[in-house]
PDB file of C-alpha atoms in Angstrom:
ATOM      1  CA  UNK A 843       0.000   0.000   0.000  1.00 89.00           C
ATOM      2  CA  UNK A 844       2.855   2.381   0.768  1.00 88.00           C
ATOM      3  CA  UNK A 845       4.250   1.809  -2.714  1.00 92.00           C
ATOM      4  CA  UNK A 846       0.855   2.541  -4.255  1.00 92.00           C
ATOM      5  CA  UNK A 847       0.373   5.748  -2.302  1.00 93.00           C
ATOM      6  CA  UNK A 848       3.933   6.829  -3.143  1.00 92.00           C
ATOM      7  CA  UNK A 849       3.190   6.188  -6.825  1.00 92.00           C
ATOM      8  CA  UNK A 850      -0.009   8.245  -6.543  1.00 93.00           C
ATOM      9  CA  UNK A 851       1.978  11.035  -4.912  1.00 91.00           C
ATOM     10  CA  UNK A 852       4.465  10.988  -7.818  1.00 92.00           C
ATOM     11  CA  UNK A 853       1.604  11.137 -10.329  1.00 92.00           C
ATOM     12  CA  UNK A 854       0.053  14.056  -8.485  1.00 93.00           C
ATOM     13  CA  UNK A 855       3.421  15.875  -8.621  1.00 92.00           C
ATOM     14  CA  UNK A 856       3.309  15.316 -12.397  1.00 90.00           C
ATOM     15  CA  UNK A 857      -0.105  16.954 -12.489  1.00 91.00           C
ATOM     16  CA  UNK A 858       1.229  19.945 -10.572  1.00 91.00           C
ATOM     17  CA  UNK A 859       4.220  20.140 -12.919  1.00 89.00           C
ATOM     18  CA  UNK A 860       2.009  19.846 -15.994  1.00 86.00           C
ATOM     19  CA  UNK A 861      -0.161  22.638 -14.713  1.00 86.00           C
ATOM     20  CA  UNK A 862       2.769  25.047 -14.305  1.00 82.00           C
ATOM     21  CA  UNK A 863       5.666  24.252 -16.684  1.00 47.00           C
ATOM     22  CA  UNK A 864       4.585  26.230 -19.708  1.00 58.00           C
ATOM     23  CA  UNK A 865       3.476  29.119 -17.542  1.00 43.00           C
ATOM     24  CA  UNK A 866       7.031  29.364 -16.257  1.00 47.00           C
ATOM     25  CA  UNK A 867       8.376  29.151 -19.810  1.00 49.00           C
ATOM     26  CA  UNK A 868       6.175  32.037 -20.942  1.00 46.00           C
ATOM     27  CA  UNK A 869       7.296  34.065 -17.946  1.00 47.00           C
ATOM     28  CA  UNK A 870      10.931  33.352 -18.759  1.00 47.00           C
ATOM     29  CA  UNK A 871      10.454  34.323 -22.411  1.00 48.00           C
ATOM     30  CA  UNK A 872       8.788  37.592 -21.464  1.00 47.00           C
ATOM     31  CA  UNK A 873      11.409  38.172 -18.790  1.00 48.00           C
ATOM     32  CA  UNK A 874      14.147  37.993 -21.411  1.00 49.00           C
ATOM     33  CA  UNK A 875      12.473  40.758 -23.411  1.00 49.00           C
ATOM     34  CA  UNK A 876      12.026  42.890 -20.312  1.00 44.00           C
ATOM     35  CA  UNK A 877      15.619  42.358 -19.251  1.00 44.00           C
ATOM     36  CA  UNK A 878      16.835  43.689 -22.615  1.00 42.00           C
ATOM     37  CA  UNK A 879      14.947  46.901 -22.003  1.00 43.00           C
ATOM     38  CA  UNK A 880      15.749  47.123 -18.295  1.00 45.00           C
ATOM     39  CA  UNK A 881      19.466  46.341 -18.195  1.00 45.00           C
ATOM     40  CA  UNK A 882      22.471  46.374 -20.413  1.00 47.00           C
ATOM     41  CA  UNK A 883      23.650  43.199 -18.678  1.00 46.00           C
ATOM     42  CA  UNK A 884      21.257  40.717 -20.330  1.00 45.00           C
ATOM     43  CA  UNK A 885      24.015  39.347 -22.534  1.00 49.00           C
ATOM     44  CA  UNK A 886      22.244  36.376 -24.146  1.00 51.00           C
ATOM     45  CA  UNK A 887      19.123  38.282 -25.093  1.00 48.00           C
ATOM     46  CA  UNK A 888      21.057  41.430 -25.947  1.00 44.00           C
ATOM     47  CA  UNK A 889      23.491  39.601 -28.259  1.00 49.00           C
ATOM     48  CA  UNK A 890      20.541  38.151 -30.169  1.00 50.00           C
ATOM     49  CA  UNK A 891      18.952  41.563 -30.412  1.00 42.00           C
ATOM     50  CA  UNK A 892      22.204  43.236 -31.517  1.00 44.00           C
ATOM     51  CA  UNK A 893      22.581  40.875 -34.473  1.00 49.00           C
ATOM     52  CA  UNK A 894      19.587  42.434 -36.230  1.00 47.00           C
ATOM     53  CA  UNK A 895      19.902  45.967 -34.974  1.00 41.00           C
ATOM     54  CA  UNK A 896      19.258  46.747 -31.359  1.00 44.00           C
ATOM     55  CA  UNK A 897      16.221  48.989 -31.657  1.00 46.00           C
ATOM     56  CA  UNK A 898      14.385  47.051 -34.346  1.00 47.00           C
ATOM     57  CA  UNK A 899      15.257  43.677 -32.864  1.00 43.00           C
ATOM     58  CA  UNK A 900      14.159  44.592 -29.374  1.00 46.00           C
ATOM     59  CA  UNK A 901      10.827  46.036 -30.457  1.00 50.00           C
ATOM     60  CA  UNK A 902      10.251  43.167 -32.910  1.00 50.00           C
ATOM     61  CA  UNK A 903      11.336  40.640 -30.298  1.00 49.00           C
ATOM     62  CA  UNK A 904       8.930  42.053 -27.719  1.00 57.00           C
ATOM     63  CA  UNK A 905       6.037  42.226 -30.180  1.00 53.00           C
ATOM     64  CA  UNK A 906       6.706  38.649 -31.287  1.00 55.00           C
ATOM     65  CA  UNK A 907       6.952  37.395 -27.716  1.00 55.00           C
ATOM     66  CA  UNK A 908       3.676  39.074 -26.806  1.00 56.00           C
ATOM     67  CA  UNK A 909       1.988  37.368 -29.758  1.00 51.00           C
ATOM     68  CA  UNK A 910       3.498  33.990 -28.868  1.00 47.00           C
ATOM     69  CA  UNK A 911       2.465  34.437 -25.254  1.00 49.00           C
ATOM     70  CA  UNK A 912      -1.058  35.367 -26.323  1.00 46.00           C
ATOM     71  CA  UNK A 913      -1.420  32.293 -28.548  1.00 45.00           C
ATOM     72  CA  UNK A 914       0.521  29.843 -26.411  1.00 49.00           C
ATOM     73  CA  UNK A 915      -1.336  27.699 -23.950  1.00 63.00           C
ATOM     74  CA  UNK A 916      -0.148  28.262 -20.436  1.00 71.00           C
ATOM     75  CA  UNK A 917      -0.497  24.558 -19.568  1.00 79.00           C
ATOM     76  CA  UNK A 918      -0.540  21.457 -21.720  1.00 82.00           C
ATOM     77  CA  UNK A 919      -4.044  20.020 -21.573  1.00 84.00           C
ATOM     78  CA  UNK A 920      -2.874  16.785 -23.228  1.00 85.00           C
ATOM     79  CA  UNK A 921      -0.168  16.183 -20.621  1.00 86.00           C
ATOM     80  CA  UNK A 922      -2.712  16.825 -17.894  1.00 90.00           C
ATOM     81  CA  UNK A 923      -5.196  14.331 -19.353  1.00 92.00           C
ATOM     82  CA  UNK A 924      -2.556  11.593 -19.347  1.00 92.00           C
ATOM     83  CA  UNK A 925      -1.484  12.382 -15.784  1.00 93.00           C
ATOM     84  CA  UNK A 926      -5.082  12.571 -14.566  1.00 95.00           C
ATOM     85  CA  UNK A 927      -5.936   9.210 -16.135  1.00 95.00           C
ATOM     86  CA  UNK A 928      -2.885   7.539 -14.598  1.00 95.00           C
ATOM     87  CA  UNK A 929      -3.693   9.081 -11.219  1.00 95.00           C
ATOM     88  CA  UNK A 930      -7.286   7.874 -11.441  1.00 95.00           C
ATOM     89  CA  UNK A 931      -6.092   4.336 -12.227  1.00 96.00           C
ATOM     90  CA  UNK A 932      -3.665   4.358  -9.296  1.00 96.00           C
ATOM     91  CA  UNK A 933      -6.304   5.770  -6.953  1.00 96.00           C
ATOM     92  CA  UNK A 934      -8.775   3.086  -8.087  1.00 96.00           C
ATOM     93  CA  UNK A 935      -6.219   0.426  -7.106  1.00 96.00           C
ATOM     94  CA  UNK A 936      -5.677   2.101  -3.754  1.00 96.00           C
ATOM     95  CA  UNK A 937      -9.396   2.352  -3.081  1.00 96.00           C
ATOM     96  CA  UNK A 938      -9.768  -1.353  -3.909  1.00 95.00           C
ATOM     97  CA  UNK A 939      -6.760  -2.517  -1.881  1.00 96.00           C
ATOM     98  CA  UNK A 940      -7.066  -0.178   1.107  1.00 97.00           C
ATOM     99  CA  UNK A 941     -10.166  -1.769   2.701  1.00 96.00           C
ATOM    100  CA  UNK A 942      -8.535  -5.193   2.379  1.00 96.00           C
ATOM    101  CA  UNK A 943      -5.352  -3.958   4.028  1.00 96.00           C
ATOM    102  CA  UNK A 944      -7.283  -2.287   6.855  1.00 96.00           C
ATOM    103  CA  UNK A 945      -9.366  -5.423   7.414  1.00 96.00           C
ATOM    104  CA  UNK A 946      -6.233  -7.615   7.559  1.00 97.00           C
ATOM    105  CA  UNK A 947      -4.644  -5.250  10.039  1.00 96.00           C
ATOM    106  CA  UNK A 948      -7.750  -5.184  12.229  1.00 96.00           C
ATOM    107  CA  UNK A 949      -7.779  -8.990  12.216  1.00 97.00           C
ATOM    108  CA  UNK A 950      -4.121  -8.990  13.219  1.00 97.00           C
ATOM    109  CA  UNK A 951      -4.819  -6.562  16.074  1.00 96.00           C
ATOM    110  CA  UNK A 952      -7.736  -8.750  17.248  1.00 96.00           C
ATOM    111  CA  UNK A 953      -5.525 -11.846  17.117  1.00 97.00           C
ATOM    112  CA  UNK A 954      -2.795 -10.019  19.002  1.00 97.00           C
ATOM    113  CA  UNK A 955      -5.363  -9.033  21.636  1.00 96.00           C
ATOM    114  CA  UNK A 956      -6.465 -12.637  22.060  1.00 96.00           C
ATOM    115  CA  UNK A 957      -2.850 -13.814  22.300  1.00 96.00           C
ATOM    116  CA  UNK A 958      -2.100 -11.150  24.896  1.00 96.00           C
ATOM    117  CA  UNK A 959      -5.211 -12.063  26.894  1.00 96.00           C
ATOM    118  CA  UNK A 960      -4.246 -15.751  26.847  1.00 96.00           C
ATOM    119  CA  UNK A 961      -0.717 -14.965  28.002  1.00 94.00           C
ATOM    120  CA  UNK A 962       1.012 -15.965  24.750  1.00 95.00           C
ATOM    121  CA  UNK A 963       2.111 -12.398  24.166  1.00 94.00           C
ATOM    122  CA  UNK A 964       3.489  -9.854  26.615  1.00 96.00           C
ATOM    123  CA  UNK A 965       2.089  -6.327  26.843  1.00 96.00           C
ATOM    124  CA  UNK A 966       5.314  -4.938  25.340  1.00 96.00           C
ATOM    125  CA  UNK A 967       5.176  -7.329  22.363  1.00 96.00           C
ATOM    126  CA  UNK A 968       1.517  -6.488  21.813  1.00 97.00           C
ATOM    127  CA  UNK A 969       2.158  -2.729  21.966  1.00 96.00           C
ATOM    128  CA  UNK A 970       5.165  -3.025  19.655  1.00 97.00           C
ATOM    129  CA  UNK A 971       3.221  -4.868  16.944  1.00 97.00           C
ATOM    130  CA  UNK A 972       0.197  -2.576  17.220  1.00 97.00           C
ATOM    131  CA  UNK A 973       2.526   0.456  17.053  1.00 96.00           C
ATOM    132  CA  UNK A 974       3.978  -0.917  13.814  1.00 96.00           C
ATOM    133  CA  UNK A 975       0.476  -1.174  12.319  1.00 96.00           C
ATOM    134  CA  UNK A 976      -0.349   2.361  13.507  1.00 96.00           C
ATOM    135  CA  UNK A 977       2.834   3.691  11.906  1.00 96.00           C
ATOM    136  CA  UNK A 978       2.018   1.966   8.624  1.00 95.00           C
ATOM    137  CA  UNK A 979      -1.479   3.443   8.619  1.00 96.00           C
ATOM    138  CA  UNK A 980      -0.133   6.882   9.469  1.00 96.00           C
ATOM    139  CA  UNK A 981       2.263   6.747   6.508  1.00 96.00           C
ATOM    140  CA  UNK A 982      -0.521   5.777   4.114  1.00 96.00           C
ATOM    141  CA  UNK A 983      -2.780   8.496   5.540  1.00 96.00           C
ATOM    142  CA  UNK A 984      -0.028  11.116   5.228  1.00 96.00           C
ATOM    143  CA  UNK A 985       0.666  10.157   1.611  1.00 96.00           C
ATOM    144  CA  UNK A 986      -3.036  10.487   0.770  1.00 96.00           C
ATOM    145  CA  UNK A 987      -3.200  13.896   2.450  1.00 96.00           C
ATOM    146  CA  UNK A 988      -0.119  15.033   0.506  1.00 96.00           C
ATOM    147  CA  UNK A 989      -1.726  13.881  -2.750  1.00 96.00           C
ATOM    148  CA  UNK A 990      -4.893  15.830  -1.940  1.00 96.00           C
ATOM    149  CA  UNK A 991      -2.812  18.949  -1.229  1.00 96.00           C
ATOM    150  CA  UNK A 992      -1.095  18.568  -4.582  1.00 95.00           C
ATOM    151  CA  UNK A 993      -4.512  18.274  -6.240  1.00 96.00           C
ATOM    152  CA  UNK A 994      -5.484  21.558  -4.589  1.00 96.00           C
ATOM    153  CA  UNK A 995      -2.292  23.201  -5.866  1.00 95.00           C
ATOM    154  CA  UNK A 996      -2.945  21.921  -9.393  1.00 94.00           C
ATOM    155  CA  UNK A 997      -6.491  23.314  -9.257  1.00 94.00           C
ATOM    156  CA  UNK A 998      -5.114  26.730  -8.273  1.00 94.00           C
ATOM    157  CA  UNK A 999      -2.584  26.569 -11.115  1.00 92.00           C
ATOM    158  CA  UNK A1000      -5.301  25.741 -13.621  1.00 92.00           C
ATOM    159  CA  UNK A1001      -7.592  28.451 -12.282  1.00 92.00           C
ATOM    160  CA  UNK A1002      -4.685  30.893 -12.716  1.00 91.00           C
ATOM    161  CA  UNK A1003      -4.160  29.730 -16.306  1.00 89.00           C
ATOM    162  CA  UNK A1004      -7.890  30.132 -16.988  1.00 89.00           C
ATOM    163  CA  UNK A1005      -7.827  33.621 -15.464  1.00 90.00           C
ATOM    164  CA  UNK A1006      -4.988  34.491 -17.843  1.00 88.00           C
ATOM    165  CA  UNK A1007      -7.080  33.453 -20.820  1.00 87.00           C
ATOM    166  CA  UNK A1008      -6.497  29.767 -21.444  1.00 87.00           C
ATOM    167  CA  UNK A1009      -9.708  28.043 -22.371  1.00 89.00           C
ATOM    168  CA  UNK A1010     -10.779  24.421 -22.262  1.00 90.00           C
ATOM    169  CA  UNK A1011      -9.603  23.638 -18.740  1.00 92.00           C
ATOM    170  CA  UNK A1012     -13.015  23.059 -17.145  1.00 93.00           C
ATOM    171  CA  UNK A1013     -12.885  19.258 -17.507  1.00 95.00           C
ATOM    172  CA  UNK A1014      -9.350  19.167 -16.128  1.00 95.00           C
ATOM    173  CA  UNK A1015     -10.253  21.256 -13.105  1.00 95.00           C
ATOM    174  CA  UNK A1016     -13.319  19.100 -12.364  1.00 96.00           C
ATOM    175  CA  UNK A1017     -11.318  15.880 -12.814  1.00 96.00           C
ATOM    176  CA  UNK A1018      -8.642  17.085 -10.397  1.00 96.00           C
ATOM    177  CA  UNK A1019     -11.323  18.196  -7.920  1.00 97.00           C
ATOM    178  CA  UNK A1020     -12.745  14.662  -8.091  1.00 96.00           C
ATOM    179  CA  UNK A1021      -9.267  13.218  -7.516  1.00 96.00           C
ATOM    180  CA  UNK A1022      -8.942  15.400  -4.444  1.00 96.00           C
ATOM    181  CA  UNK A1023     -12.338  14.294  -3.096  1.00 97.00           C
ATOM    182  CA  UNK A1024     -11.583  10.615  -3.742  1.00 96.00           C
ATOM    183  CA  UNK A1025      -8.165  10.889  -2.132  1.00 97.00           C
ATOM    184  CA  UNK A1026      -9.642  12.503   0.978  1.00 96.00           C
ATOM    185  CA  UNK A1027     -12.397   9.881   0.997  1.00 96.00           C
ATOM    186  CA  UNK A1028      -9.781   7.110   0.961  1.00 96.00           C
ATOM    187  CA  UNK A1029      -7.938   8.895   3.779  1.00 96.00           C
ATOM    188  CA  UNK A1030     -11.120   9.105   5.861  1.00 95.00           C
ATOM    189  CA  UNK A1031     -11.397   5.295   5.918  1.00 95.00           C
ATOM    190  CA  UNK A1032      -8.136   4.995   7.836  1.00 95.00           C
ATOM    191  CA  UNK A1033      -8.333   4.980  11.609  1.00 92.00           C
ATOM    192  CA  UNK A1034      -5.039   4.987  13.434  1.00 83.00           C
ATOM    193  CA  UNK A1035      -6.299   2.411  16.013  1.00 78.00           C
TER     194      UNK A1035
END
């Protein structure tokens, strides 16, 4: 289960990355144009501009970058769809396997209780084994909470992209909201004993 929740966490990080990478690239591209106007120390951008004439290149460069930024999607919807689908598949596995794991652990705790009551197991041995189960559950719960937080971050990133003019993100936002709800639902099934 820990491996599955770690894999879900990695997939959710991919969703966060997919929701921000191009936004950062646009910002960097625009930043290069601004740095040419703001400082004489923007060597890479300035050298490119100087090759075609500083004034014409800078104004043409800025106008071209604005047009590219206007037309360019801030996030890749296709990358997000793939990451969302993979995350949904992983979460489906977790939601199937988690109740079985919890049931097995509860049976183990009950058996340990019977063994302790019959004198087969000392109080220290009982507490040690139950503590191990608690720790395992806490790790799974923490991983699910982290995944839900990443879903929230991805939603904010997509809302930001939509506010900046990117269209067609409604499905993605709703799908990530559902991932967040399902992740929190899975978390809510875990009691720490």
